[in-house]
mmCIF file of C-alpha atoms in Angstrom:
data_model
loop_
_atom_site.group_PDB
_atom_site.id
_atom_site.type_symbol
_atom_site.label_atom_id
_atom_site.label_comp_id
_atom_site.label_asym_id
_atom_site.label_seq_id
_atom_site.Cartn_x
_atom_site.Cartn_y
_atom_site.Cartn_z
ATOM 1 C CA ASP A 1 -4.158 45.042 10.908
ATOM 2 C CA ALA A 2 -7.854 44.728 10.098
ATOM 3 C CA LYS A 3 -9.422 41.295 10.010
ATOM 4 C CA THR A 4 -10.860 39.974 6.758
ATOM 5 C CA THR A 5 -13.781 37.639 6.053
ATOM 6 C CA GLN A 6 -13.974 35.505 2.926
ATOM 7 C CA PRO A 7 -16.283 32.668 1.896
ATOM 8 C CA PRO A 8 -14.544 29.321 2.348
ATOM 9 C CA SER A 9 -15.246 28.134 -1.190
ATOM 10 C CA MET A 10 -16.649 29.189 -4.544
ATOM 11 C CA ASP A 11 -17.162 27.604 -7.940
ATOM 12 C CA CYS A 12 -16.847 29.178 -11.347
ATOM 13 C CA ALA A 13 -17.288 27.912 -14.897
ATOM 14 C CA GLU A 14 -14.293 28.040 -17.170
ATOM 15 C CA GLY A 15 -14.312 31.149 -19.339
ATOM 16 C CA ARG A 16 -16.629 33.041 -17.029
ATOM 17 C CA ALA A 17 -15.675 35.839 -14.664
ATOM 18 C CA ALA A 18 -14.840 34.835 -11.119
ATOM 19 C CA ASN A 19 -15.800 37.387 -8.491
ATOM 20 C CA LEU A 20 -14.251 36.770 -5.075
ATOM 21 C CA PRO A 21 -15.581 38.912 -2.218
ATOM 22 C CA CYS A 22 -13.790 40.053 0.901
ATOM 23 C CA ASN A 23 -15.124 41.962 3.883
ATOM 24 C CA HIS A 24 -12.781 44.173 5.889
ATOM 25 C CA SER A 25 -15.132 46.413 7.819
ATOM 26 C CA THR A 26 -12.501 47.553 10.369
ATOM 27 C CA ILE A 27 -9.980 48.712 7.783
ATOM 28 C CA SER A 28 -8.292 51.982 8.642
ATOM 29 C CA GLY A 29 -7.325 54.818 6.370
ATOM 30 C CA ASN A 30 -3.716 53.845 5.752
ATOM 31 C CA GLU A 31 -4.298 50.128 5.252
ATOM 32 C CA TYR A 32 -4.041 48.454 1.870
ATOM 33 C CA VAL A 33 -5.999 45.502 0.522
ATOM 34 C CA TYR A 34 -3.760 42.794 -0.920
ATOM 35 C CA TRP A 35 -4.714 39.639 -2.776
ATOM 36 C CA TYR A 36 -2.573 36.543 -3.064
ATOM 37 C CA ARG A 37 -3.386 33.089 -4.338
ATOM 38 C CA GLN A 38 -1.917 29.683 -3.718
ATOM 39 C CA ILE A 39 -2.154 26.935 -6.264
ATOM 40 C CA HIS A 40 -1.938 23.486 -4.750
ATOM 41 C CA SER A 41 1.543 22.605 -3.457
ATOM 42 C CA GLN A 42 3.046 25.885 -4.622
ATOM 43 C CA GLY A 43 4.058 29.016 -2.747
ATOM 44 C CA PRO A 44 1.599 31.916 -2.587
ATOM 45 C CA GLN A 45 1.584 34.293 -5.529
ATOM 46 C CA TYR A 46 0.971 38.028 -5.354
ATOM 47 C CA ILE A 47 -1.965 39.137 -7.512
ATOM 48 C CA ILE A 48 -2.869 42.746 -6.904
ATOM 49 C CA HIS A 49 -3.307 45.391 -4.235
ATOM 50 C CA GLY A 50 -5.107 48.691 -3.728
ATOM 51 C CA LEU A 51 -5.794 51.466 -1.263
ATOM 52 C CA LYS A 52 -9.068 53.055 -2.353
ATOM 53 C CA ASN A 53 -9.113 53.220 -6.131
ATOM 54 C CA ASN A 54 -9.973 50.295 -8.332
ATOM 55 C CA GLU A 55 -6.934 48.592 -9.769
ATOM 56 C CA THR A 56 -6.316 46.367 -12.777
ATOM 57 C CA ASN A 57 -3.319 44.414 -13.942
ATOM 58 C CA GLU A 58 -2.671 41.549 -16.310
ATOM 59 C CA MET A 59 -3.970 39.022 -13.821
ATOM 60 C CA ALA A 60 -7.046 40.577 -12.265
ATOM 61 C CA SER A 61 -9.081 43.605 -11.264
ATOM 62 C CA LEU A 62 -9.660 44.814 -7.727
ATOM 63 C CA ILE A 63 -12.821 46.707 -6.898
ATOM 64 C CA ILE A 64 -12.881 48.454 -3.515
ATOM 65 C CA THR A 65 -16.143 49.930 -2.254
ATOM 66 C CA GLU A 66 -16.279 53.630 -1.551
ATOM 67 C CA ASP A 67 -16.411 53.082 2.213
ATOM 68 C CA ARG A 68 -13.500 50.599 1.841
ATOM 69 C CA LYS A 69 -15.260 48.044 4.002
ATOM 70 C CA SER A 70 -15.261 45.405 1.301
ATOM 71 C CA SER A 71 -13.591 44.518 -1.954
ATOM 72 C CA THR A 72 -13.955 42.110 -4.861
ATOM 73 C CA LEU A 73 -11.233 40.407 -6.818
ATOM 74 C CA ILE A 74 -12.276 39.759 -10.394
ATOM 75 C CA LEU A 75 -10.670 37.195 -12.671
ATOM 76 C CA PRO A 76 -12.258 38.179 -15.983
ATOM 77 C CA HIS A 77 -11.987 34.874 -17.832
ATOM 78 C CA ALA A 78 -11.273 32.097 -15.378
ATOM 79 C CA THR A 79 -9.307 29.086 -16.565
ATOM 80 C CA LEU A 80 -8.726 25.706 -14.935
ATOM 81 C CA ARG A 81 -5.286 26.950 -13.898
ATOM 82 C CA ASP A 82 -6.940 29.610 -11.746
ATOM 83 C CA THR A 83 -8.169 26.932 -9.337
ATOM 84 C CA ALA A 84 -6.466 27.952 -6.090
ATOM 85 C CA VAL A 85 -6.958 29.359 -2.606
ATOM 86 C CA TYR A 86 -7.311 33.129 -2.770
ATOM 87 C CA TYR A 87 -6.282 35.225 0.212
ATOM 88 C CA CYS A 88 -7.476 38.743 0.938
ATOM 89 C CA ILE A 89 -5.109 40.506 3.330
ATOM 90 C CA VAL A 90 -5.257 43.956 4.868
ATOM 91 C CA VAL A 91 -1.852 45.436 5.642
ATOM 92 C CA GLY A 92 -0.807 48.672 7.246
ATOM 93 C CA GLY A 93 0.867 51.229 5.062
ATOM 94 C CA GLY A 94 3.521 51.983 7.632
ATOM 95 C CA SER A 95 6.384 49.871 8.839
ATOM 96 C CA ASN A 96 4.422 46.684 9.350
ATOM 97 C CA TYR A 97 6.019 44.218 7.003
ATOM 98 C CA LYS A 98 4.156 41.190 8.177
ATOM 99 C CA LEU A 99 1.481 39.532 6.103
ATOM 100 C CA THR A 100 -1.142 37.616 8.046
ATOM 101 C CA PHE A 101 -2.778 34.937 5.932
ATOM 102 C CA GLY A 102 -6.256 33.750 6.904
ATOM 103 C CA LYS A 103 -7.986 30.685 5.501
ATOM 104 C CA GLY A 104 -8.877 32.286 2.169
ATOM 105 C CA THR A 105 -11.389 31.161 -0.460
ATOM 106 C CA LEU A 106 -10.915 27.964 -2.421
ATOM 107 C CA LEU A 107 -11.936 28.821 -5.969
ATOM 108 C CA THR A 108 -12.657 25.809 -8.139
ATOM 109 C CA VAL A 109 -12.915 26.488 -11.849
ATOM 110 C CA ASN A 110 -14.958 23.800 -13.543
ATOM 111 C CA PRO A 111 -14.752 22.802 -17.208
ATOM 112 C CA ASP B 1 9.571 32.475 -9.501
ATOM 113 C CA ALA B 2 11.256 35.795 -8.744
ATOM 114 C CA GLY B 3 14.701 34.235 -8.362
ATOM 115 C CA ILE B 4 14.060 32.341 -5.137
ATOM 116 C CA THR B 5 15.248 28.833 -4.475
ATOM 117 C CA GLN B 6 14.864 26.693 -1.394
ATOM 118 C CA SER B 7 16.939 23.710 -0.383
ATOM 119 C CA PRO B 8 16.345 20.978 0.304
ATOM 120 C CA ARG B 9 12.908 20.638 -1.277
ATOM 121 C CA HIS B 10 12.088 17.557 0.768
ATOM 122 C CA LYS B 11 13.611 16.252 3.969
ATOM 123 C CA VAL B 12 12.882 13.471 6.409
ATOM 124 C CA THR B 13 14.624 13.641 9.757
ATOM 125 C CA GLU B 14 14.371 12.214 13.234
ATOM 126 C CA THR B 15 13.252 13.909 16.418
ATOM 127 C CA GLY B 16 16.103 15.641 18.189
ATOM 128 C CA THR B 17 18.324 16.186 15.165
ATOM 129 C CA PRO B 18 19.289 19.655 13.940
ATOM 130 C CA VAL B 19 17.955 20.757 10.574
ATOM 131 C CA THR B 20 18.882 23.764 8.452
ATOM 132 C CA LEU B 21 16.801 25.007 5.555
ATOM 133 C CA ARG B 22 18.256 27.430 3.055
ATOM 134 C CA CYS B 23 16.620 30.188 1.094
ATOM 135 C CA HIS B 24 18.607 31.775 -1.706
ATOM 136 C CA GLN B 25 17.597 34.812 -3.761
ATOM 137 C CA THR B 26 19.090 36.485 -6.796
ATOM 138 C CA GLU B 27 16.934 39.625 -6.595
ATOM 139 C CA ASN B 28 18.944 41.561 -4.002
ATOM 140 C CA HIS B 29 15.846 42.160 -1.882
ATOM 141 C CA ARG B 30 16.436 43.575 1.567
ATOM 142 C CA TYR B 31 13.570 41.683 3.200
ATOM 143 C CA MET B 32 13.377 37.913 3.507
ATOM 144 C CA TYR B 33 10.846 35.820 5.407
ATOM 145 C CA TRP B 34 10.279 32.288 6.617
ATOM 146 C CA TYR B 35 6.734 30.916 6.938
ATOM 147 C CA ARG B 36 5.335 27.538 7.804
ATOM 148 C CA GLN B 37 2.069 26.180 6.478
ATOM 149 C CA ASP B 38 -0.022 23.573 8.240
ATOM 150 C CA PRO B 39 -3.554 22.298 7.646
ATOM 151 C CA GLY B 40 -6.026 24.337 9.651
ATOM 152 C CA HIS B 41 -3.526 27.105 10.390
ATOM 153 C CA GLY B 42 -2.692 28.588 7.045
ATOM 154 C CA LEU B 43 0.595 30.424 6.586
ATOM 155 C CA ARG B 44 2.301 31.647 9.726
ATOM 156 C CA LEU B 45 5.383 33.839 9.932
ATOM 157 C CA ILE B 46 8.343 32.303 11.766
ATOM 158 C CA HIS B 47 11.104 34.893 11.397
ATOM 159 C CA TYR B 48 12.014 37.635 9.014
ATOM 160 C CA SER B 49 15.097 39.624 8.105
ATOM 161 C CA TYR B 50 15.356 43.269 7.133
ATOM 162 C CA GLY B 51 19.031 43.191 6.227
ATOM 163 C CA VAL B 52 22.282 41.333 6.717
ATOM 164 C CA LYS B 53 22.505 40.277 10.358
ATOM 165 C CA ASP B 54 19.154 41.991 11.078
ATOM 166 C CA THR B 55 16.367 39.583 11.987
ATOM 167 C CA ASP B 56 13.205 39.576 14.037
ATOM 168 C CA LYS B 57 10.675 37.081 15.320
ATOM 169 C CA GLY B 58 7.338 36.280 13.796
ATOM 170 C CA GLU B 59 4.297 34.737 15.426
ATOM 171 C CA VAL B 60 5.634 31.162 15.722
ATOM 172 C CA SER B 61 9.361 31.580 16.349
ATOM 173 C CA ASP B 62 9.789 29.178 19.291
ATOM 174 C CA GLY B 63 12.118 26.318 18.380
ATOM 175 C CA TYR B 64 13.554 28.131 15.362
ATOM 176 C CA SER B 65 16.553 30.341 14.781
ATOM 177 C CA VAL B 66 17.663 32.195 11.678
ATOM 178 C CA SER B 67 20.784 33.718 10.270
ATOM 179 C CA ARG B 68 21.551 36.048 7.425
ATOM 180 C CA SER B 69 25.246 36.613 6.764
ATOM 181 C CA LYS B 70 24.755 37.567 3.116
ATOM 182 C CA THR B 71 22.004 39.442 1.320
ATOM 183 C CA GLU B 72 21.183 36.462 -0.839
ATOM 184 C CA ASP B 73 20.916 33.757 1.825
ATOM 185 C CA PHE B 74 18.502 33.330 4.735
ATOM 186 C CA LEU B 75 18.894 30.186 6.814
ATOM 187 C CA LEU B 76 16.275 28.652 9.074
ATOM 188 C CA THR B 77 17.540 26.255 11.739
ATOM 189 C CA LEU B 78 15.615 23.829 13.878
ATOM 190 C CA GLU B 79 18.098 23.223 16.692
ATOM 191 C CA SER B 80 16.407 20.010 17.810
ATOM 192 C CA ALA B 81 13.585 18.989 15.521
ATOM 193 C CA THR B 82 10.267 17.890 16.994
ATOM 194 C CA SER B 83 7.308 16.183 15.358
ATOM 195 C CA SER B 84 5.294 19.396 15.716
ATOM 196 C CA GLN B 85 7.713 21.012 13.275
ATOM 197 C CA THR B 86 6.594 18.707 10.490
ATOM 198 C CA SER B 87 5.331 21.215 7.978
ATOM 199 C CA VAL B 88 5.814 22.882 4.641
ATOM 200 C CA TYR B 89 8.220 25.793 4.927
ATOM 201 C CA PHE B 90 8.102 28.729 2.541
ATOM 202 C CA CYS B 91 10.658 31.419 2.094
ATOM 203 C CA ALA B 92 9.626 34.799 0.717
ATOM 204 C CA ILE B 93 11.377 37.945 -0.406
ATOM 205 C CA GLY B 94 10.037 41.337 -1.181
ATOM 206 C CA GLY B 95 9.353 44.869 -0.284
ATOM 207 C CA VAL B 96 6.965 46.200 2.279
ATOM 208 C CA GLN B 97 3.929 44.060 1.618
ATOM 209 C CA THR B 98 4.386 42.562 -1.845
ATOM 210 C CA GLN B 99 6.158 39.308 -1.194
ATOM 211 C CA TYR B 100 7.330 36.656 -3.606
ATOM 212 C CA PHE B 101 7.427 33.113 -2.380
ATOM 213 C CA GLY B 102 9.730 30.222 -3.053
ATOM 214 C CA PRO B 103 8.615 26.702 -3.987
ATOM 215 C CA GLY B 104 8.626 25.414 -0.416
ATOM 216 C CA THR B 105 10.390 22.706 1.576
ATOM 217 C CA ARG B 106 8.448 19.724 2.884
ATOM 218 C CA LEU B 107 9.880 18.617 6.209
ATOM 219 C CA LEU B 108 8.853 15.431 7.966
ATOM 220 C CA VAL B 109 10.099 14.869 11.507
ATOM 221 C CA LEU B 110 9.699 11.277 12.660
#
């Protein structure tokens, strides 16, 4: 699976949009981009995933560049409860069922 | 939390003793996973199961064994606990890549 690069930490003001970047320049054609987050002391939580089109759900939006070498997770109106470590993971679309979690980005939402 | 429970939630044990952690699901998912999480290492896959009696190793399987005799239960056993196995253990269930995690078990090996 392709390696991902994320900033170690980011800050965001409550109520503002949080934009979390992820670089995955070695991604291959059948690999998906997945985002999970982990709130302190809890298990990771699935957020969203995509292949090449932008995706939106009730939690977030995922913007994938046309060349698929990077993506951005957008939390449109961040709240204090969104403070967490956010993981960007690239996973093969075949029979690879294993998620490899890197260090992620610690997003701190400030009041 | 997607119908996943882990037991116990906290455990303190001594080096050399056997320990079994249980993951129970009510979602009838085929796939179940055990991860450990340590500072500086993030989440690492220990073992996973793709069906009853079907299991495979992850990246940090040494010192651990698993069993799955029923769809709903996935057991992780430390045959002889060591201090290096002090960690937070997470169970997950799910499909191919979308996994749902349990609340975790904090294990301290003295």
